[in-house]
Amino acid sequence: MLQLLESSPSMKPPVSLEEAYEICRQLTAKYATTFYLGTLLMNQSKRQAIWAIYAWCRRTDELVDGPGANLTTPNTLDDWEKHLELVFTGKAEDHFDVALVDTLQHFPIEIQPFRDMIDGQRMDLYNNRYQTFEELYLYCYRVAGTVGLMSTSVMGLDLGCSASPWNYQIHPYIPTKEAIALGIASQMTNILRDVGEDARRGRIYLPLDDLSKFNYTEQDLFEGVNDERWRSLMNFQIVRTRQLYNQAEKGISSLSPDARLPVWAALMHYSGILNGIERNNYDVFNQRAYVPQWQKLCSLPIAWLRSQAL
């Protein structure tokens, strides 16, 4: 069962398991409102596990994108990966680890997606431009597609939905590609929403090849030029991102029935940000697109119907 890292003889045990999950819940609710609302529709064990996973992902992201990011080095990420490996052996060093160790004991989660996410943070240490969409796709997989893989292991599969009566070897379909697509679509949505914020930090996540395709320059982006070139470029990215959401939708029916509603809700809420960008006339330099709370609530009945019928 749970072991504690012995950093010193006087080290006090971390908080209780209940308190550890509550800390993870609070972190998820604070930084991922849309995602958090979806988790509330899961049963207790699954939503707690998702909170623990999100907390680890958030802490990983903070290493290169948080207040102390200027102190992060390749060695920092190497140490974080070693910390991860210890957690997967059942050892907890802090409050968040207590929850994640318990989650790993109850769900068949592989370590590789976690390692891949750390590799995504390594990319952020060195890259602030991506030449092609293929390069950006790899980055999006590492920092967000991996979350889809982690989460699918918790949500579980519908063991009876994908096997034909004449198929004597029942192997339920595992929606791996669809889970990755949802993560990448969500990250692309983040990128499109946060273009202005990223530009102020000297970062451009839109593929440079795409900027060139629409005759839009880096300087135009830094100056927040919102003209026909920019609107065409953004429309191109939104169409691409919606195609990823469409791919992700096809895998939801393979999930365990109690996980379909929250996934549908999260997908609908997050993809709704794209609608917000369009309503703002693609002005992501001065306005932050979001889905109003009332709209999220109104979409829940539709998400429920889709979870039953699709």
PDB file of C-alpha atoms in Angstrom:
ATOM      1  CA  MET A   1       0.000   0.000   0.000  1.00  0.00           C
ATOM      2  CA  LEU A   2       0.963   3.652   0.366  1.00  0.00           C
ATOM      3  CA  GLN A   3       4.582   4.363   1.262  1.00  0.00           C
ATOM      4  CA  LEU A   4       6.092   7.731   2.111  1.00  0.00           C
ATOM      5  CA  LEU A   5       9.373   9.058   0.794  1.00  0.00           C
ATOM      6  CA  GLU A   6      11.740   9.494   3.699  1.00  0.00           C
ATOM      7  CA  SER A   7      13.399  12.814   2.941  1.00  0.00           C
ATOM      8  CA  SER A   8      14.296  13.233   6.608  1.00  0.00           C
ATOM      9  CA  PRO A   9      13.693  11.341   9.880  1.00  0.00           C
ATOM     10  CA  SER A  10      11.409  14.138  11.089  1.00  0.00           C
ATOM     11  CA  MET A  11       9.285  14.274   7.945  1.00  0.00           C
ATOM     12  CA  LYS A  12       5.599  14.257   8.826  1.00  0.00           C
ATOM     13  CA  PRO A  13       3.172  12.052   6.896  1.00  0.00           C
ATOM     14  CA  PRO A  14       1.151  13.876   4.224  1.00  0.00           C
ATOM     15  CA  VAL A  15      -2.535  14.563   4.679  1.00  0.00           C
ATOM     16  CA  SER A  16      -5.182  11.863   4.778  1.00  0.00           C
ATOM     17  CA  LEU A  17      -6.440  10.323   1.553  1.00  0.00           C
ATOM     18  CA  GLU A  18      -9.727  12.237   1.811  1.00  0.00           C
ATOM     19  CA  GLU A  19      -7.880  15.521   2.317  1.00  0.00           C
ATOM     20  CA  ALA A  20      -5.527  14.748  -0.571  1.00  0.00           C
ATOM     21  CA  TYR A  21      -8.406  14.266  -2.991  1.00  0.00           C
ATOM     22  CA  GLU A  22     -10.050  17.438  -1.702  1.00  0.00           C
ATOM     23  CA  ILE A  23      -6.873  19.404  -2.482  1.00  0.00           C
ATOM     24  CA  CYS A  24      -6.894  17.967  -5.996  1.00  0.00           C
ATOM     25  CA  ARG A  25     -10.590  18.819  -6.353  1.00  0.00           C
ATOM     26  CA  GLN A  26      -9.998  22.422  -5.340  1.00  0.00           C
ATOM     27  CA  LEU A  27      -7.131  22.772  -7.811  1.00  0.00           C
ATOM     28  CA  THR A  28      -9.248  21.348 -10.638  1.00  0.00           C
ATOM     29  CA  ALA A  29     -12.211  23.577  -9.810  1.00  0.00           C
ATOM     30  CA  LYS A  30      -9.996  26.674  -9.685  1.00  0.00           C
ATOM     31  CA  TYR A  31      -8.065  26.235 -12.912  1.00  0.00           C
ATOM     32  CA  ALA A  32     -10.294  24.066 -15.130  1.00  0.00           C
ATOM     33  CA  THR A  33     -13.890  25.133 -14.549  1.00  0.00           C
ATOM     34  CA  THR A  34     -15.336  23.528 -17.678  1.00  0.00           C
ATOM     35  CA  PHE A  35     -13.404  20.305 -17.152  1.00  0.00           C
ATOM     36  CA  TYR A  36     -14.381  20.261 -13.467  1.00  0.00           C
ATOM     37  CA  LEU A  37     -18.101  20.561 -14.207  1.00  0.00           C
ATOM     38  CA  GLY A  38     -17.813  17.466 -16.371  1.00  0.00           C
ATOM     39  CA  THR A  39     -16.164  15.456 -13.610  1.00  0.00           C
ATOM     40  CA  LEU A  40     -19.053  16.162 -11.231  1.00  0.00           C
ATOM     41  CA  LEU A  41     -21.200  13.924 -13.431  1.00  0.00           C
ATOM     42  CA  MET A  42     -18.987  10.879 -12.760  1.00  0.00           C
ATOM     43  CA  ASN A  43     -19.193   8.509  -9.826  1.00  0.00           C
ATOM     44  CA  GLN A  44     -17.032   9.388  -6.834  1.00  0.00           C
ATOM     45  CA  SER A  45     -14.093   7.053  -7.465  1.00  0.00           C
ATOM     46  CA  LYS A  46     -13.740   8.125 -11.102  1.00  0.00           C
ATOM     47  CA  ARG A  47     -14.034  11.845 -10.498  1.00  0.00           C
ATOM     48  CA  GLN A  48     -11.527  11.710  -7.654  1.00  0.00           C
ATOM     49  CA  ALA A  49      -9.099   9.862  -9.918  1.00  0.00           C
ATOM     50  CA  ILE A  50      -9.565  12.463 -12.650  1.00  0.00           C
ATOM     51  CA  TRP A  51      -8.880  15.240 -10.131  1.00  0.00           C
ATOM     52  CA  ALA A  52      -5.664  13.515  -9.052  1.00  0.00           C
ATOM     53  CA  ILE A  53      -4.542  13.186 -12.679  1.00  0.00           C
ATOM     54  CA  TYR A  54      -5.433  16.791 -13.446  1.00  0.00           C
ATOM     55  CA  ALA A  55      -3.484  17.997 -10.404  1.00  0.00           C
ATOM     56  CA  TRP A  56      -0.383  16.184 -11.608  1.00  0.00           C
ATOM     57  CA  CYS A  57      -0.820  17.588 -15.127  1.00  0.00           C
ATOM     58  CA  ARG A  58      -1.320  21.096 -13.757  1.00  0.00           C
ATOM     59  CA  ARG A  59       1.799  20.895 -11.614  1.00  0.00           C
ATOM     60  CA  THR A  60       3.759  19.599 -14.595  1.00  0.00           C
ATOM     61  CA  ASP A  61       2.553  22.462 -16.771  1.00  0.00           C
ATOM     62  CA  GLU A  62       3.419  24.994 -14.063  1.00  0.00           C
ATOM     63  CA  LEU A  63       7.057  23.958 -14.248  1.00  0.00           C
ATOM     64  CA  VAL A  64       7.420  25.737 -17.598  1.00  0.00           C
ATOM     65  CA  ASP A  65       4.376  27.980 -17.638  1.00  0.00           C
ATOM     66  CA  GLY A  66       3.926  29.076 -14.045  1.00  0.00           C
ATOM     67  CA  PRO A  67       5.277  31.864 -11.815  1.00  0.00           C
ATOM     68  CA  GLY A  68       8.576  30.070 -11.215  1.00  0.00           C
ATOM     69  CA  ALA A  69       9.074  28.908 -14.795  1.00  0.00           C
ATOM     70  CA  ASN A  70      12.210  31.035 -15.220  1.00  0.00           C
ATOM     71  CA  LEU A  71      13.932  28.757 -12.713  1.00  0.00           C
ATOM     72  CA  THR A  72      13.050  25.548 -14.571  1.00  0.00           C
ATOM     73  CA  THR A  73      15.907  23.773 -16.339  1.00  0.00           C
ATOM     74  CA  PRO A  74      16.215  20.418 -18.127  1.00  0.00           C
ATOM     75  CA  ASN A  75      17.452  19.021 -14.807  1.00  0.00           C
ATOM     76  CA  THR A  76      14.228  20.195 -13.157  1.00  0.00           C
ATOM     77  CA  LEU A  77      12.201  18.119 -15.598  1.00  0.00           C
ATOM     78  CA  ASP A  78      14.553  15.159 -15.184  1.00  0.00           C
ATOM     79  CA  ASP A  79      13.977  15.315 -11.424  1.00  0.00           C
ATOM     80  CA  TRP A  80      10.237  15.584 -11.966  1.00  0.00           C
ATOM     81  CA  GLU A  81      10.308  12.438 -14.085  1.00  0.00           C
ATOM     82  CA  LYS A  82      12.188  10.611 -11.336  1.00  0.00           C
ATOM     83  CA  HIS A  83       9.546  11.818  -8.890  1.00  0.00           C
ATOM     84  CA  LEU A  84       6.890  10.397 -11.233  1.00  0.00           C
ATOM     85  CA  GLU A  85       8.613   7.029 -11.312  1.00  0.00           C
ATOM     86  CA  LEU A  86       8.592   6.899  -7.522  1.00  0.00           C
ATOM     87  CA  VAL A  87       4.872   7.678  -7.443  1.00  0.00           C
ATOM     88  CA  PHE A  88       4.288   4.752  -9.814  1.00  0.00           C
ATOM     89  CA  THR A  89       6.088   2.507  -7.329  1.00  0.00           C
ATOM     90  CA  GLY A  90       3.605   3.589  -4.660  1.00  0.00           C
ATOM     91  CA  LYS A  91       5.628   6.252  -2.860  1.00  0.00           C
ATOM     92  CA  ALA A  92       4.149   9.633  -1.991  1.00  0.00           C
ATOM     93  CA  GLU A  93       6.231  12.712  -1.214  1.00  0.00           C
ATOM     94  CA  ASP A  94       3.476  15.306  -0.869  1.00  0.00           C
ATOM     95  CA  HIS A  95      -0.273  15.788  -0.587  1.00  0.00           C
ATOM     96  CA  PHE A  96      -0.972  15.509  -4.313  1.00  0.00           C
ATOM     97  CA  ASP A  97       1.058  12.307  -4.546  1.00  0.00           C
ATOM     98  CA  VAL A  98      -1.126  10.659  -1.911  1.00  0.00           C
ATOM     99  CA  ALA A  99      -4.158  10.984  -4.180  1.00  0.00           C
ATOM    100  CA  LEU A 100      -2.325   9.915  -7.324  1.00  0.00           C
ATOM    101  CA  VAL A 101      -0.791   6.853  -5.685  1.00  0.00           C
ATOM    102  CA  ASP A 102      -4.254   5.761  -4.573  1.00  0.00           C
ATOM    103  CA  THR A 103      -5.619   6.379  -8.079  1.00  0.00           C
ATOM    104  CA  LEU A 104      -2.882   4.233  -9.611  1.00  0.00           C
ATOM    105  CA  GLN A 105      -3.779   1.423  -7.238  1.00  0.00           C
ATOM    106  CA  HIS A 106      -7.382   1.382  -8.449  1.00  0.00           C
ATOM    107  CA  PHE A 107      -7.122   2.084 -12.179  1.00  0.00           C
ATOM    108  CA  PRO A 108      -4.933   0.521 -14.928  1.00  0.00           C
ATOM    109  CA  ILE A 109      -3.030   3.677 -15.871  1.00  0.00           C
ATOM    110  CA  GLU A 110       0.248   3.408 -17.789  1.00  0.00           C
ATOM    111  CA  ILE A 111       3.223   5.631 -17.025  1.00  0.00           C
ATOM    112  CA  GLN A 112       4.102   6.410 -20.659  1.00  0.00           C
ATOM    113  CA  PRO A 113       1.513   9.195 -21.201  1.00  0.00           C
ATOM    114  CA  PHE A 114       2.880  10.926 -18.091  1.00  0.00           C
ATOM    115  CA  ARG A 115       6.407  10.684 -19.452  1.00  0.00           C
ATOM    116  CA  ASP A 116       5.215  11.982 -22.811  1.00  0.00           C
ATOM    117  CA  MET A 117       3.686  15.007 -21.111  1.00  0.00           C
ATOM    118  CA  ILE A 118       7.002  15.804 -19.454  1.00  0.00           C
ATOM    119  CA  ASP A 119       8.576  15.594 -22.914  1.00  0.00           C
ATOM    120  CA  GLY A 120       6.024  18.197 -23.998  1.00  0.00           C
ATOM    121  CA  GLN A 121       7.267  20.515 -21.271  1.00  0.00           C
ATOM    122  CA  ARG A 122      10.812  19.930 -22.507  1.00  0.00           C
ATOM    123  CA  MET A 123       9.642  21.165 -25.909  1.00  0.00           C
ATOM    124  CA  ASP A 124       8.317  24.328 -24.273  1.00  0.00           C
ATOM    125  CA  LEU A 125      11.715  24.986 -22.723  1.00  0.00           C
ATOM    126  CA  TYR A 126      13.331  25.291 -26.128  1.00  0.00           C
ATOM    127  CA  ASN A 127      10.583  26.085 -28.647  1.00  0.00           C
ATOM    128  CA  ASN A 128       8.455  29.188 -29.039  1.00  0.00           C
ATOM    129  CA  ARG A 129       7.665  28.561 -32.715  1.00  0.00           C
ATOM    130  CA  TYR A 130       6.418  25.585 -34.739  1.00  0.00           C
ATOM    131  CA  GLN A 131       7.083  25.531 -38.465  1.00  0.00           C
ATOM    132  CA  THR A 132       4.525  22.911 -39.495  1.00  0.00           C
ATOM    133  CA  PHE A 133       1.256  21.558 -38.170  1.00  0.00           C
ATOM    134  CA  GLU A 134       2.920  18.156 -37.815  1.00  0.00           C
ATOM    135  CA  GLU A 135       5.371  19.666 -35.327  1.00  0.00           C
ATOM    136  CA  LEU A 136       2.551  21.400 -33.466  1.00  0.00           C
ATOM    137  CA  TYR A 137       0.505  18.176 -33.479  1.00  0.00           C
ATOM    138  CA  LEU A 138       3.316  16.353 -31.660  1.00  0.00           C
ATOM    139  CA  TYR A 139       3.476  19.122 -29.085  1.00  0.00           C
ATOM    140  CA  CYS A 140      -0.318  19.060 -28.624  1.00  0.00           C
ATOM    141  CA  TYR A 141      -0.261  15.288 -28.223  1.00  0.00           C
ATOM    142  CA  ARG A 142       2.379  15.468 -25.537  1.00  0.00           C
ATOM    143  CA  VAL A 143       0.831  18.237 -23.454  1.00  0.00           C
ATOM    144  CA  ALA A 144      -2.856  17.368 -23.961  1.00  0.00           C
ATOM    145  CA  GLY A 145      -3.465  14.232 -26.028  1.00  0.00           C
ATOM    146  CA  THR A 146      -1.795  12.331 -23.222  1.00  0.00           C
ATOM    147  CA  VAL A 147      -4.544  13.518 -20.867  1.00  0.00           C
ATOM    148  CA  GLY A 148      -7.060  11.689 -23.051  1.00  0.00           C
ATOM    149  CA  LEU A 149      -5.104   8.464 -22.626  1.00  0.00           C
ATOM    150  CA  MET A 150      -4.811   8.897 -18.863  1.00  0.00           C
ATOM    151  CA  SER A 151      -8.508   9.699 -18.520  1.00  0.00           C
ATOM    152  CA  THR A 152      -9.741   6.798 -20.679  1.00  0.00           C
ATOM    153  CA  SER A 153      -8.039   4.384 -18.314  1.00  0.00           C
ATOM    154  CA  VAL A 154     -10.143   5.812 -15.490  1.00  0.00           C
ATOM    155  CA  MET A 155     -13.437   6.164 -17.347  1.00  0.00           C
ATOM    156  CA  GLY A 156     -13.448   2.568 -18.521  1.00  0.00           C
ATOM    157  CA  LEU A 157     -15.015   0.897 -21.559  1.00  0.00           C
ATOM    158  CA  ASP A 158     -18.416  -0.495 -22.417  1.00  0.00           C
ATOM    159  CA  LEU A 159     -17.545  -4.161 -22.698  1.00  0.00           C
ATOM    160  CA  GLY A 160     -20.704  -5.011 -24.604  1.00  0.00           C
ATOM    161  CA  CYS A 161     -21.091  -2.256 -27.153  1.00  0.00           C
ATOM    162  CA  SER A 162     -18.590  -3.216 -29.813  1.00  0.00           C
ATOM    163  CA  ALA A 163     -18.684  -6.975 -30.162  1.00  0.00           C
ATOM    164  CA  SER A 164     -20.899  -8.582 -32.812  1.00  0.00           C
ATOM    165  CA  PRO A 165     -23.005 -11.629 -31.775  1.00  0.00           C
ATOM    166  CA  TRP A 166     -21.042 -13.856 -34.153  1.00  0.00           C
ATOM    167  CA  ASN A 167     -17.690 -12.704 -32.814  1.00  0.00           C
ATOM    168  CA  TYR A 168     -16.609 -15.304 -30.288  1.00  0.00           C
ATOM    169  CA  GLN A 169     -13.502 -13.364 -29.324  1.00  0.00           C
ATOM    170  CA  ILE A 170     -14.932 -10.316 -27.645  1.00  0.00           C
ATOM    171  CA  HIS A 171     -12.467  -7.446 -27.653  1.00  0.00           C
ATOM    172  CA  PRO A 172     -14.079  -4.087 -26.850  1.00  0.00           C
ATOM    173  CA  TYR A 173     -12.961  -1.229 -29.026  1.00  0.00           C
ATOM    174  CA  ILE A 174     -10.484   1.010 -27.235  1.00  0.00           C
ATOM    175  CA  PRO A 175     -10.964   4.603 -28.457  1.00  0.00           C
ATOM    176  CA  THR A 176      -7.290   5.536 -28.211  1.00  0.00           C
ATOM    177  CA  LYS A 177      -7.172   7.692 -31.339  1.00  0.00           C
ATOM    178  CA  GLU A 178     -10.385   9.438 -30.353  1.00  0.00           C
ATOM    179  CA  ALA A 179      -9.126  10.137 -26.821  1.00  0.00           C
ATOM    180  CA  ILE A 180      -5.951  11.644 -28.242  1.00  0.00           C
ATOM    181  CA  ALA A 181      -8.000  13.662 -30.743  1.00  0.00           C
ATOM    182  CA  LEU A 182     -10.076  15.183 -27.934  1.00  0.00           C
ATOM    183  CA  GLY A 183      -6.950  16.213 -26.058  1.00  0.00           C
ATOM    184  CA  ILE A 184      -5.368  17.727 -29.157  1.00  0.00           C
ATOM    185  CA  ALA A 185      -8.608  19.536 -30.076  1.00  0.00           C
ATOM    186  CA  SER A 186      -8.756  21.000 -26.578  1.00  0.00           C
ATOM    187  CA  GLN A 187      -5.152  22.165 -26.779  1.00  0.00           C
ATOM    188  CA  MET A 188      -5.730  23.681 -30.217  1.00  0.00           C
ATOM    189  CA  THR A 189      -8.725  25.499 -28.738  1.00  0.00           C
ATOM    190  CA  ASN A 190      -6.463  26.841 -25.991  1.00  0.00           C
ATOM    191  CA  ILE A 191      -3.945  27.977 -28.583  1.00  0.00           C
ATOM    192  CA  LEU A 192      -6.556  29.791 -30.671  1.00  0.00           C
ATOM    193  CA  ARG A 193      -8.135  31.433 -27.629  1.00  0.00           C
ATOM    194  CA  ASP A 194      -4.782  32.521 -26.178  1.00  0.00           C
ATOM    195  CA  VAL A 195      -3.051  33.850 -29.309  1.00  0.00           C
ATOM    196  CA  GLY A 196      -2.854  37.374 -27.885  1.00  0.00           C
ATOM    197  CA  GLU A 197      -1.617  36.284 -24.472  1.00  0.00           C
ATOM    198  CA  ASP A 198       1.033  34.037 -25.993  1.00  0.00           C
ATOM    199  CA  ALA A 199       2.158  36.789 -28.388  1.00  0.00           C
ATOM    200  CA  ARG A 200       2.763  39.117 -25.446  1.00  0.00           C
ATOM    201  CA  ARG A 201       5.171  36.479 -24.138  1.00  0.00           C
ATOM    202  CA  GLY A 202       6.904  36.245 -27.506  1.00  0.00           C
ATOM    203  CA  ARG A 203       5.331  32.887 -28.322  1.00  0.00           C
ATOM    204  CA  ILE A 204       3.578  31.832 -31.521  1.00  0.00           C
ATOM    205  CA  TYR A 205       1.905  28.428 -31.503  1.00  0.00           C
ATOM    206  CA  LEU A 206       0.161  28.744 -34.861  1.00  0.00           C
ATOM    207  CA  PRO A 207       2.247  26.928 -37.503  1.00  0.00           C
ATOM    208  CA  LEU A 208       4.480  29.381 -39.353  1.00  0.00           C
ATOM    209  CA  ASP A 209       3.688  27.588 -42.593  1.00  0.00           C
ATOM    210  CA  ASP A 210       0.026  28.483 -42.069  1.00  0.00           C
ATOM    211  CA  LEU A 211       0.873  32.130 -41.436  1.00  0.00           C
ATOM    212  CA  SER A 212       2.789  32.149 -44.695  1.00  0.00           C
ATOM    213  CA  LYS A 213      -0.084  30.430 -46.504  1.00  0.00           C
ATOM    214  CA  PHE A 214      -2.350  33.350 -45.645  1.00  0.00           C
ATOM    215  CA  ASN A 215       0.358  35.988 -46.163  1.00  0.00           C
ATOM    216  CA  TYR A 216       0.207  36.947 -42.491  1.00  0.00           C
ATOM    217  CA  THR A 217       3.474  37.785 -40.751  1.00  0.00           C
ATOM    218  CA  GLU A 218       4.777  37.372 -37.222  1.00  0.00           C
ATOM    219  CA  GLN A 219       4.892  41.147 -36.935  1.00  0.00           C
ATOM    220  CA  ASP A 220       1.218  41.326 -37.916  1.00  0.00           C
ATOM    221  CA  LEU A 221       0.446  38.898 -35.114  1.00  0.00           C
ATOM    222  CA  PHE A 222       2.472  40.819 -32.533  1.00  0.00           C
ATOM    223  CA  GLU A 223       0.647  43.999 -33.552  1.00  0.00           C
ATOM    224  CA  GLY A 224      -2.740  42.304 -33.299  1.00  0.00           C
ATOM    225  CA  VAL A 225      -3.740  42.919 -36.916  1.00  0.00           C
ATOM    226  CA  ASN A 226      -7.285  41.594 -37.383  1.00  0.00           C
ATOM    227  CA  ASP A 227      -7.969  41.814 -41.106  1.00  0.00           C
ATOM    228  CA  GLU A 228      -9.266  39.463 -43.777  1.00  0.00           C
ATOM    229  CA  ARG A 229      -5.980  37.532 -43.824  1.00  0.00           C
ATOM    230  CA  TRP A 230      -6.199  36.917 -40.090  1.00  0.00           C
ATOM    231  CA  ARG A 231      -9.857  35.932 -40.171  1.00  0.00           C
ATOM    232  CA  SER A 232      -9.186  33.466 -42.986  1.00  0.00           C
ATOM    233  CA  LEU A 233      -6.237  32.020 -41.082  1.00  0.00           C
ATOM    234  CA  MET A 234      -8.277  31.631 -37.906  1.00  0.00           C
ATOM    235  CA  ASN A 235     -11.205  30.101 -39.773  1.00  0.00           C
ATOM    236  CA  PHE A 236      -8.787  27.555 -41.257  1.00  0.00           C
ATOM    237  CA  GLN A 237      -7.542  26.633 -37.774  1.00  0.00           C
ATOM    238  CA  ILE A 238     -11.072  26.421 -36.357  1.00  0.00           C
ATOM    239  CA  VAL A 239     -12.189  24.071 -39.153  1.00  0.00           C
ATOM    240  CA  ARG A 240      -9.154  21.871 -38.471  1.00  0.00           C
ATOM    241  CA  THR A 241      -9.901  21.833 -34.746  1.00  0.00           C
ATOM    242  CA  ARG A 242     -13.571  20.988 -35.257  1.00  0.00           C
ATOM    243  CA  GLN A 243     -12.522  18.028 -37.376  1.00  0.00           C
ATOM    244  CA  LEU A 244     -10.582  16.749 -34.373  1.00  0.00           C
ATOM    245  CA  TYR A 245     -13.626  17.199 -32.143  1.00  0.00           C
ATOM    246  CA  ASN A 246     -15.697  15.264 -34.694  1.00  0.00           C
ATOM    247  CA  GLN A 247     -13.164  12.451 -34.594  1.00  0.00           C
ATOM    248  CA  ALA A 248     -13.274  12.443 -30.801  1.00  0.00           C
ATOM    249  CA  GLU A 249     -17.075  12.197 -30.751  1.00  0.00           C
ATOM    250  CA  LYS A 250     -16.942   8.825 -32.496  1.00  0.00           C
ATOM    251  CA  GLY A 251     -15.176   7.225 -29.553  1.00  0.00           C
ATOM    252  CA  ILE A 252     -17.520   8.310 -26.760  1.00  0.00           C
ATOM    253  CA  SER A 253     -19.993   5.459 -27.320  1.00  0.00           C
ATOM    254  CA  SER A 254     -17.195   3.001 -26.537  1.00  0.00           C
ATOM    255  CA  LEU A 255     -16.765   4.432 -23.046  1.00  0.00           C
ATOM    256  CA  SER A 256     -18.440   3.070 -19.958  1.00  0.00           C
ATOM    257  CA  PRO A 257     -22.040   4.392 -19.841  1.00  0.00           C
ATOM    258  CA  ASP A 258     -21.429   6.421 -16.677  1.00  0.00           C
ATOM    259  CA  ALA A 259     -18.556   8.277 -18.361  1.00  0.00           C
ATOM    260  CA  ARG A 260     -20.274   9.283 -21.590  1.00  0.00           C
ATOM    261  CA  LEU A 261     -22.299  12.215 -20.231  1.00  0.00           C
ATOM    262  CA  PRO A 262     -19.369  14.058 -18.644  1.00  0.00           C
ATOM    263  CA  VAL A 263     -17.214  13.550 -21.736  1.00  0.00           C
ATOM    264  CA  TRP A 264     -19.989  14.822 -24.001  1.00  0.00           C
ATOM    265  CA  ALA A 265     -20.506  17.790 -21.695  1.00  0.00           C
ATOM    266  CA  ALA A 266     -16.807  18.630 -21.569  1.00  0.00           C
ATOM    267  CA  LEU A 267     -16.469  18.286 -25.353  1.00  0.00           C
ATOM    268  CA  MET A 268     -19.471  20.511 -26.005  1.00  0.00           C
ATOM    269  CA  HIS A 269     -18.408  23.126 -23.484  1.00  0.00           C
ATOM    270  CA  TYR A 270     -14.835  23.301 -24.711  1.00  0.00           C
ATOM    271  CA  SER A 271     -15.636  23.273 -28.404  1.00  0.00           C
ATOM    272  CA  GLY A 272     -18.068  26.099 -27.657  1.00  0.00           C
ATOM    273  CA  ILE A 273     -15.052  28.352 -27.130  1.00  0.00           C
ATOM    274  CA  LEU A 274     -14.532  28.188 -30.897  1.00  0.00           C
ATOM    275  CA  ASN A 275     -18.005  29.644 -31.337  1.00  0.00           C
ATOM    276  CA  GLY A 276     -17.003  32.415 -28.952  1.00  0.00           C
ATOM    277  CA  ILE A 277     -13.963  33.232 -31.057  1.00  0.00           C
ATOM    278  CA  GLU A 278     -16.192  33.528 -34.102  1.00  0.00           C
ATOM    279  CA  ARG A 279     -18.694  35.712 -32.251  1.00  0.00           C
ATOM    280  CA  ASN A 280     -15.815  38.017 -31.309  1.00  0.00           C
ATOM    281  CA  ASN A 281     -14.947  38.331 -35.011  1.00  0.00           C
ATOM    282  CA  TYR A 282     -11.703  36.406 -34.392  1.00  0.00           C
ATOM    283  CA  ASP A 283     -10.370  39.151 -32.106  1.00  0.00           C
ATOM    284  CA  VAL A 284      -8.301  37.011 -29.765  1.00  0.00           C
ATOM    285  CA  PHE A 285      -5.918  39.909 -29.177  1.00  0.00           C
ATOM    286  CA  ASN A 286      -8.273  41.990 -27.053  1.00  0.00           C
ATOM    287  CA  GLN A 287     -11.082  39.605 -26.059  1.00  0.00           C
ATOM    288  CA  ARG A 288     -10.985  36.224 -24.362  1.00  0.00           C
ATOM    289  CA  ALA A 289     -13.549  33.833 -25.796  1.00  0.00           C
ATOM    290  CA  TYR A 290     -15.480  31.754 -23.280  1.00  0.00           C
ATOM    291  CA  VAL A 291     -18.722  29.832 -22.816  1.00  0.00           C
ATOM    292  CA  PRO A 292     -21.108  31.539 -20.353  1.00  0.00           C
ATOM    293  CA  GLN A 293     -22.174  29.496 -17.328  1.00  0.00           C
ATOM    294  CA  TRP A 294     -25.848  29.580 -18.342  1.00  0.00           C
ATOM    295  CA  GLN A 295     -24.932  28.173 -21.739  1.00  0.00           C
ATOM    296  CA  LYS A 296     -22.990  25.333 -20.142  1.00  0.00           C
ATOM    297  CA  LEU A 297     -25.998  24.447 -18.006  1.00  0.00           C
ATOM    298  CA  CYS A 298     -28.378  24.640 -20.961  1.00  0.00           C
ATOM    299  CA  SER A 299     -26.190  22.254 -22.955  1.00  0.00           C
ATOM    300  CA  LEU A 300     -26.390  19.479 -20.335  1.00  0.00           C
ATOM    301  CA  PRO A 301     -29.742  18.060 -21.543  1.00  0.00           C
ATOM    302  CA  ILE A 302     -28.327  17.832 -25.073  1.00  0.00           C
ATOM    303  CA  ALA A 303     -25.199  16.135 -23.744  1.00  0.00           C
ATOM    304  CA  TRP A 304     -27.424  13.667 -21.862  1.00  0.00           C
ATOM    305  CA  LEU A 305     -29.409  12.847 -25.004  1.00  0.00           C
ATOM    306  CA  ARG A 306     -26.227  12.288 -26.966  1.00  0.00           C
ATOM    307  CA  SER A 307     -24.819  10.060 -24.244  1.00  0.00           C
ATOM    308  CA  GLN A 308     -27.934   7.871 -24.506  1.00  0.00           C
ATOM    309  CA  ALA A 309     -28.355   7.792 -28.259  1.00  0.00           C
ATOM    310  CA  LEU A 310     -24.851   7.966 -29.743  1.00  0.00           C
TER     311      LEU A 310
END
